[in-house]
């Protein structure tokens, strides 16, 4: 079985971001970029499944400009067997990504597609679900535990939901999106980094995949959230009630 | 490089300093001895009060008599010296004692109780150093808000012969920031404003009470970094850093404060304000007096403002955690790193196996980045402007070292989170030591080739009695543990970074000649005739006892 893992290159989690003065987006010049943390977890899970003997190959795919190759190299250094870079000059919204992944899945025929539950730059939490719908495959999102059954060709997935944990059984092939507590990703060790240099990264274009990238959504403006107003210390309960009633209008 | 707070599954990876300060309450309380000064160490519940003796060898024998229970994490020689002075160290009778009229005066010039602290709980903290090894018995802490107030305080104290202790973040490791007896504490924490920042030259002018991490946070959005970085950054003040000539993790790249501090303002014992606050990179007009104050540990004057040259922030930071089989490989790796990584090398730290075990055992959420357990671990950091280029350079260097057998294993951090966790290991050693119990900590610098011989030597002598470990800024030739004599014999410094404080005040002769020390004493007496500034510290007591 082959596992396809989609990884996204995003602004590093620990960076303090700033909005560009023209409000078209977040400033990514000279800012540290890394693999989306949830994608790292997805890749780690795929690698563990392969190491347990359930899969033969882990393929990492990334969609974006040429620097995505760095992200793929990280994936290869962690242990993925090969990478696919779909060239795109600007960042796409989830539906377009999902269409691209569907085209890839038609070509590669994986038994499992792993994605992070959401990207930390747009927080959409849509791509995995859309891919499953386009492929007509079952989906298990927010996975905190994945157990494969080779004979039954299915996966038992614990999902983190608001009320707690929900356990699903999905037949393969399936789409799984990963949540924080699924695993702790491994570090890229020097020997693996060395091996990664000889692993192939295939370049593909949108024309190759015959994907329509026209989006119905246009980002109009990106602004910072309003600055938090400083608090006020009240001197008595009466003053508190007055303020709650007449200023905050909550009682 | 910034160590930022981040959240992951509810875990909070704090920068080492924040955890350090939260540890303060943990240690058992110590009661002051008659002389107001005591050192204690614990051994699995038993508490000893160390006695005075000077002979290092006898100290080792004493520990063998105590028996295998003593599990010191590192050997620490303060007791030998300062505790010999603990019984001999007397409060200088020429210093006056605090009187109500003094408190009234301070209340008047500082503006009330808020700035004149006599509250016992707050004094308890201010009287105790970070390692809980030294405790004074001051009855008063003053919080001036301006240089003028500092000047008035000192002028008054000098006229009244009241001894004082300048205090910043109180994170020093040699007992230099707390009173020995009842000296009045002058804490500059309220003087924490940034005065100016030139975005072209990178010159930052600020008050002495600014916390290092806050300055770093201020500079970050402007694209600059402070030229120094240390584990205590969340609490230490820039004034204290300057007064102690703090080194830290970035010394290998940016050099010492003697180079990066362009000017400072200090107040001398008689209240004189010395404005040496230049912002010029080049200024050859007369004697460069600021250098006297840098590293004088508050004994020549209280630093009130600092002008420092900050560095442009470079976005491409890479960090590798390496395992080496033996110390010789570490040294060779250092040489190769300097040669191959050159201008982008920004940190080279090492720790040994024992240090790693200690950290893994005592800190939460920490794992060994390298899967195998090795004898030595090295942290190599590069900082540059070209992301891909730097990365490739580091990878190429490490892979070559791997092939040559210098390196047995290693990982490269893939994002800032991973980098933070690697740094946590190195920066968390002191914290882990505190949790582990009694420890002696040496801060020495030695010629690089000698460095680890000292640890092996000690291990041979102590055997099972103590766990000896070594770690430090290998790039600067610094290592933490060991013995003054050994150091002196091998032309090293007994205090590479942490200063002399009260802990090593009488030990200066291990590293400086009598003539130089005599000149230091003359300068001290010139600037502070009554000796009210941070007495009993830095220079040998014998020069100042009446």
mmCIF file of N, CA and C in Angstrom, chain B residues 337-410:
data_model
loop_
_atom_site.group_PDB
_atom_site.id
_atom_site.type_symbol
_atom_site.label_atom_id
_atom_site.label_comp_id
_atom_site.label_asym_id
_atom_site.label_seq_id
_atom_site.Cartn_x
_atom_site.Cartn_y
_atom_site.Cartn_z
ATOM 1 N N UNK B 337 34.391 23.601 12.686
ATOM 2 C CA UNK B 337 33.209 24.457 12.609
ATOM 3 C C UNK B 337 33.618 25.896 12.326
ATOM 4 N N UNK B 338 34.633 26.348 13.058
ATOM 5 C CA UNK B 338 35.076 27.726 12.848
ATOM 6 C C UNK B 338 35.570 27.911 11.427
ATOM 7 N N UNK B 339 36.226 26.870 10.929
ATOM 8 C CA UNK B 339 36.801 26.970 9.586
ATOM 9 C C UNK B 339 35.728 26.877 8.510
ATOM 10 N N UNK B 340 34.796 25.928 8.656
ATOM 11 C CA UNK B 340 33.827 25.682 7.603
ATOM 12 C C UNK B 340 32.583 26.550 7.686
ATOM 13 N N UNK B 341 32.198 26.894 8.918
ATOM 14 C CA UNK B 341 30.986 27.687 9.055
ATOM 15 C C UNK B 341 31.315 29.159 9.170
ATOM 16 N N UNK B 342 32.536 29.432 9.606
ATOM 17 C CA UNK B 342 33.047 30.793 9.586
ATOM 18 C C UNK B 342 32.113 31.832 10.154
ATOM 19 N N UNK B 343 31.722 32.747 9.290
ATOM 20 C CA UNK B 343 30.997 33.922 9.766
ATOM 21 C C UNK B 343 29.573 33.622 10.204
ATOM 22 N N UNK B 344 29.050 32.455 9.856
ATOM 23 C CA UNK B 344 27.671 32.214 10.272
ATOM 24 C C UNK B 344 27.577 31.465 11.602
ATOM 25 N N UNK B 345 28.726 31.017 12.133
ATOM 26 C CA UNK B 345 28.690 30.314 13.413
ATOM 27 C C UNK B 345 28.292 31.290 14.515
ATOM 28 N N UNK B 346 27.252 30.954 15.267
ATOM 29 C CA UNK B 346 26.841 31.892 16.308
ATOM 30 C C UNK B 346 26.830 31.305 17.709
ATOM 31 N N UNK B 347 26.909 29.989 17.824
ATOM 32 C CA UNK B 347 27.013 29.392 19.160
ATOM 33 C C UNK B 347 27.608 28.000 19.048
ATOM 34 N N UNK B 348 28.413 27.638 20.025
ATOM 35 C CA UNK B 348 28.999 26.293 20.061
ATOM 36 C C UNK B 348 29.046 25.898 21.525
ATOM 37 N N UNK B 349 28.093 25.098 21.939
ATOM 38 C CA UNK B 349 27.980 24.705 23.346
ATOM 39 C C UNK B 349 28.190 23.211 23.484
ATOM 40 N N UNK B 350 28.684 22.821 24.651
ATOM 41 C CA UNK B 350 28.797 21.383 24.826
ATOM 42 C C UNK B 350 28.270 20.963 26.191
ATOM 43 N N UNK B 351 27.855 19.717 26.297
ATOM 44 C CA UNK B 351 27.496 19.157 27.592
ATOM 45 C C UNK B 351 27.861 17.685 27.563
ATOM 46 N N UNK B 352 28.165 17.148 28.732
ATOM 47 C CA UNK B 352 28.556 15.742 28.732
ATOM 48 C C UNK B 352 27.369 14.863 29.105
ATOM 49 N N UNK B 353 27.607 13.583 29.106
ATOM 50 C CA UNK B 353 26.573 12.595 29.338
ATOM 51 C C UNK B 353 25.836 12.808 30.649
ATOM 52 N N UNK B 354 26.624 13.087 31.698
ATOM 53 C CA UNK B 354 26.012 13.274 33.015
ATOM 54 C C UNK B 354 25.051 14.458 33.016
ATOM 55 N N UNK B 355 25.441 15.521 32.332
ATOM 56 C CA UNK B 355 24.568 16.687 32.250
ATOM 57 C C UNK B 355 23.267 16.315 31.550
ATOM 58 N N UNK B 356 23.381 15.551 30.479
ATOM 59 C CA UNK B 356 22.180 15.157 29.721
ATOM 60 C C UNK B 356 21.260 14.328 30.602
ATOM 61 N N UNK B 357 21.835 13.380 31.309
ATOM 62 C CA UNK B 357 21.007 12.542 32.183
ATOM 63 C C UNK B 357 20.286 13.374 33.220
ATOM 64 N N UNK B 358 21.028 14.308 33.776
ATOM 65 C CA UNK B 358 20.459 15.176 34.799
ATOM 66 C C UNK B 358 19.242 15.919 34.274
ATOM 67 N N UNK B 359 19.404 16.482 33.095
ATOM 68 C CA UNK B 359 18.317 17.267 32.506
ATOM 69 C C UNK B 359 17.127 16.367 32.181
ATOM 70 N N UNK B 360 17.400 15.197 31.624
ATOM 71 C CA UNK B 360 16.310 14.293 31.269
ATOM 72 C C UNK B 360 15.556 13.838 32.507
ATOM 73 N N UNK B 361 16.278 13.693 33.611
ATOM 74 C CA UNK B 361 15.631 13.209 34.823
ATOM 75 C C UNK B 361 14.829 14.266 35.560
ATOM 76 N N UNK B 362 15.268 15.520 35.454
ATOM 77 C CA UNK B 362 14.660 16.517 36.323
ATOM 78 C C UNK B 362 13.776 17.539 35.646
ATOM 79 N N UNK B 363 13.790 17.581 34.329
ATOM 80 C CA UNK B 363 12.951 18.566 33.675
ATOM 81 C C UNK B 363 11.843 17.869 32.897
ATOM 82 N N UNK B 364 10.678 18.545 32.840
ATOM 83 C CA UNK B 364 9.559 17.937 32.115
ATOM 84 C C UNK B 364 9.643 18.217 30.632
ATOM 85 N N UNK B 365 9.052 17.321 29.886
ATOM 86 C CA UNK B 365 8.901 17.574 28.461
ATOM 87 C C UNK B 365 10.211 17.679 27.699
ATOM 88 N N UNK B 366 11.237 17.010 28.204
ATOM 89 C CA UNK B 366 12.538 17.093 27.536
ATOM 90 C C UNK B 366 12.920 15.697 27.058
ATOM 91 N N UNK B 367 13.337 15.585 25.810
ATOM 92 C CA UNK B 367 13.830 14.277 25.360
ATOM 93 C C UNK B 367 15.163 14.458 24.645
ATOM 94 N N UNK B 368 15.958 13.414 24.651
ATOM 95 C CA UNK B 368 17.245 13.453 23.987
ATOM 96 C C UNK B 368 17.025 13.471 22.478
ATOM 97 N N UNK B 369 17.456 14.533 21.800
ATOM 98 C CA UNK B 369 17.206 14.613 20.361
ATOM 99 C C UNK B 369 17.904 13.499 19.596
ATOM 100 N N UNK B 370 19.018 13.036 20.154
ATOM 101 C CA UNK B 370 19.768 11.989 19.483
ATOM 102 C C UNK B 370 19.358 10.659 20.093
ATOM 103 N N UNK B 371 19.112 9.687 19.257
ATOM 104 C CA UNK B 371 18.522 8.454 19.781
ATOM 105 C C UNK B 371 19.481 7.653 20.645
ATOM 106 N N UNK B 372 20.772 7.746 20.338
ATOM 107 C CA UNK B 372 21.706 6.955 21.122
ATOM 108 C C UNK B 372 22.301 7.797 22.239
ATOM 109 N N UNK B 373 22.736 7.141 23.293
ATOM 110 C CA UNK B 373 23.360 7.855 24.399
ATOM 111 C C UNK B 373 24.857 7.935 24.133
ATOM 112 N N UNK B 374 25.378 9.122 24.106
ATOM 113 C CA UNK B 374 26.797 9.280 23.800
ATOM 114 C C UNK B 374 27.518 9.946 24.953
ATOM 115 N N UNK B 375 28.812 10.126 24.802
ATOM 116 C CA UNK B 375 29.564 10.740 25.886
ATOM 117 C C UNK B 375 29.469 12.250 25.912
ATOM 118 N N UNK B 376 29.401 12.827 24.738
ATOM 119 C CA UNK B 376 29.369 14.282 24.656
ATOM 120 C C UNK B 376 28.333 14.738 23.646
ATOM 121 N N UNK B 377 27.746 15.874 23.931
ATOM 122 C CA UNK B 377 26.778 16.457 23.011
ATOM 123 C C UNK B 377 27.185 17.884 22.713
ATOM 124 N N UNK B 378 26.998 18.259 21.473
ATOM 125 C CA UNK B 378 27.365 19.620 21.070
ATOM 126 C C UNK B 378 26.169 20.288 20.416
ATOM 127 N N UNK B 379 26.010 21.564 20.719
ATOM 128 C CA UNK B 379 24.985 22.368 20.067
ATOM 129 C C UNK B 379 25.698 23.339 19.150
ATOM 130 N N UNK B 380 25.367 23.277 17.880
ATOM 131 C CA UNK B 380 25.979 24.233 16.952
ATOM 132 C C UNK B 380 24.868 25.078 16.357
ATOM 133 N N UNK B 381 25.027 26.386 16.478
ATOM 134 C CA UNK B 381 24.017 27.266 15.898
ATOM 135 C C UNK B 381 24.654 28.160 14.857
ATOM 136 N N UNK B 382 23.928 28.344 13.760
ATOM 137 C CA UNK B 382 24.414 29.295 12.756
ATOM 138 C C UNK B 382 23.358 30.380 12.588
ATOM 139 N N UNK B 383 23.816 31.601 12.366
ATOM 140 C CA UNK B 383 22.890 32.708 12.117
ATOM 141 C C UNK B 383 23.380 33.465 10.904
ATOM 142 N N UNK B 384 22.537 33.550 9.899
ATOM 143 C CA UNK B 384 22.963 34.251 8.697
ATOM 144 C C UNK B 384 21.769 34.838 7.977
ATOM 145 N N UNK B 385 22.006 35.304 6.766
ATOM 146 C CA UNK B 385 20.913 35.962 6.053
ATOM 147 C C UNK B 385 20.343 35.129 4.922
ATOM 148 N N UNK B 386 21.029 34.076 4.541
ATOM 149 C CA UNK B 386 20.524 33.276 3.428
ATOM 150 C C UNK B 386 20.048 31.931 3.892
ATOM 151 N N UNK B 387 18.747 31.753 3.918
ATOM 152 C CA UNK B 387 18.153 30.542 4.484
ATOM 153 C C UNK B 387 18.694 29.266 3.855
ATOM 154 N N UNK B 388 18.526 29.137 2.561
ATOM 155 C CA UNK B 388 18.916 27.888 1.893
ATOM 156 C C UNK B 388 20.432 27.713 1.943
ATOM 157 N N UNK B 389 21.136 28.801 1.697
ATOM 158 C CA UNK B 389 22.599 28.755 1.662
ATOM 159 C C UNK B 389 23.187 28.304 2.997
ATOM 160 N N UNK B 390 22.675 28.897 4.089
ATOM 161 C CA UNK B 390 23.181 28.543 5.420
ATOM 162 C C UNK B 390 22.887 27.089 5.730
ATOM 163 N N UNK B 391 21.675 26.697 5.385
ATOM 164 C CA UNK B 391 21.242 25.342 5.661
ATOM 165 C C UNK B 391 22.159 24.337 4.973
ATOM 166 N N UNK B 392 22.404 24.610 3.694
ATOM 167 C CA UNK B 392 23.246 23.700 2.927
ATOM 168 C C UNK B 392 24.651 23.659 3.497
ATOM 169 N N UNK B 393 25.141 24.830 3.923
ATOM 170 C CA UNK B 393 26.490 24.897 4.467
ATOM 171 C C UNK B 393 26.590 24.045 5.735
ATOM 172 N N UNK B 394 25.595 24.188 6.608
ATOM 173 C CA UNK B 394 25.604 23.431 7.854
ATOM 174 C C UNK B 394 25.487 21.945 7.585
ATOM 175 N N UNK B 395 24.562 21.591 6.688
ATOM 176 C CA UNK B 395 24.371 20.174 6.372
ATOM 177 C C UNK B 395 25.644 19.575 5.792
ATOM 178 N N UNK B 396 26.247 20.301 4.856
ATOM 179 C CA UNK B 396 27.468 19.790 4.219
ATOM 180 C C UNK B 396 28.559 19.581 5.260
ATOM 181 N N UNK B 397 28.716 20.559 6.164
ATOM 182 C CA UNK B 397 29.737 20.465 7.200
ATOM 183 C C UNK B 397 29.488 19.249 8.101
ATOM 184 N N UNK B 398 28.218 19.089 8.522
ATOM 185 C CA UNK B 398 27.913 18.001 9.444
ATOM 186 C C UNK B 398 28.045 16.635 8.772
ATOM 187 N N UNK B 399 27.610 16.557 7.520
ATOM 188 C CA UNK B 399 27.716 15.272 6.838
ATOM 189 C C UNK B 399 29.174 14.876 6.653
ATOM 190 N N UNK B 400 30.002 15.884 6.351
ATOM 191 C CA UNK B 400 31.426 15.595 6.195
ATOM 192 C C UNK B 400 32.000 15.114 7.523
ATOM 193 N N UNK B 401 31.604 15.785 8.621
ATOM 194 C CA UNK B 401 32.087 15.390 9.945
ATOM 195 C C UNK B 401 31.625 13.985 10.300
ATOM 196 N N UNK B 402 30.418 13.659 9.846
ATOM 197 C CA UNK B 402 29.891 12.320 10.102
ATOM 198 C C UNK B 402 30.744 11.287 9.382
ATOM 199 N N UNK B 403 31.045 11.589 8.127
ATOM 200 C CA UNK B 403 31.867 10.658 7.341
ATOM 201 C C UNK B 403 33.251 10.511 7.936
ATOM 202 N N UNK B 404 33.795 11.623 8.459
ATOM 203 C CA UNK B 404 35.147 11.557 9.012
ATOM 204 C C UNK B 404 35.189 10.919 10.385
ATOM 205 N N UNK B 405 33.998 10.665 10.951
ATOM 206 C CA UNK B 405 33.973 10.026 12.253
ATOM 207 C C UNK B 405 34.090 10.974 13.426
ATOM 208 N N UNK B 406 34.107 12.288 13.134
ATOM 209 C CA UNK B 406 34.161 13.252 14.239
ATOM 210 C C UNK B 406 32.849 13.254 14.998
ATOM 211 N N UNK B 407 31.796 13.001 14.236
ATOM 212 C CA UNK B 407 30.452 13.044 14.787
ATOM 213 C C UNK B 407 29.868 11.644 14.685
ATOM 214 N N UNK B 408 29.210 11.180 15.761
ATOM 215 C CA UNK B 408 28.657 9.840 15.664
ATOM 216 C C UNK B 408 27.172 9.864 15.313
ATOM 217 N N UNK B 409 26.491 10.937 15.636
ATOM 218 C CA UNK B 409 25.077 11.065 15.296
ATOM 219 C C UNK B 409 24.681 12.518 15.499
ATOM 220 N N UNK B 410 23.527 12.878 14.967
ATOM 221 C CA UNK B 410 23.097 14.249 15.178
ATOM 222 C C UNK B 410 21.778 14.507 14.502
#
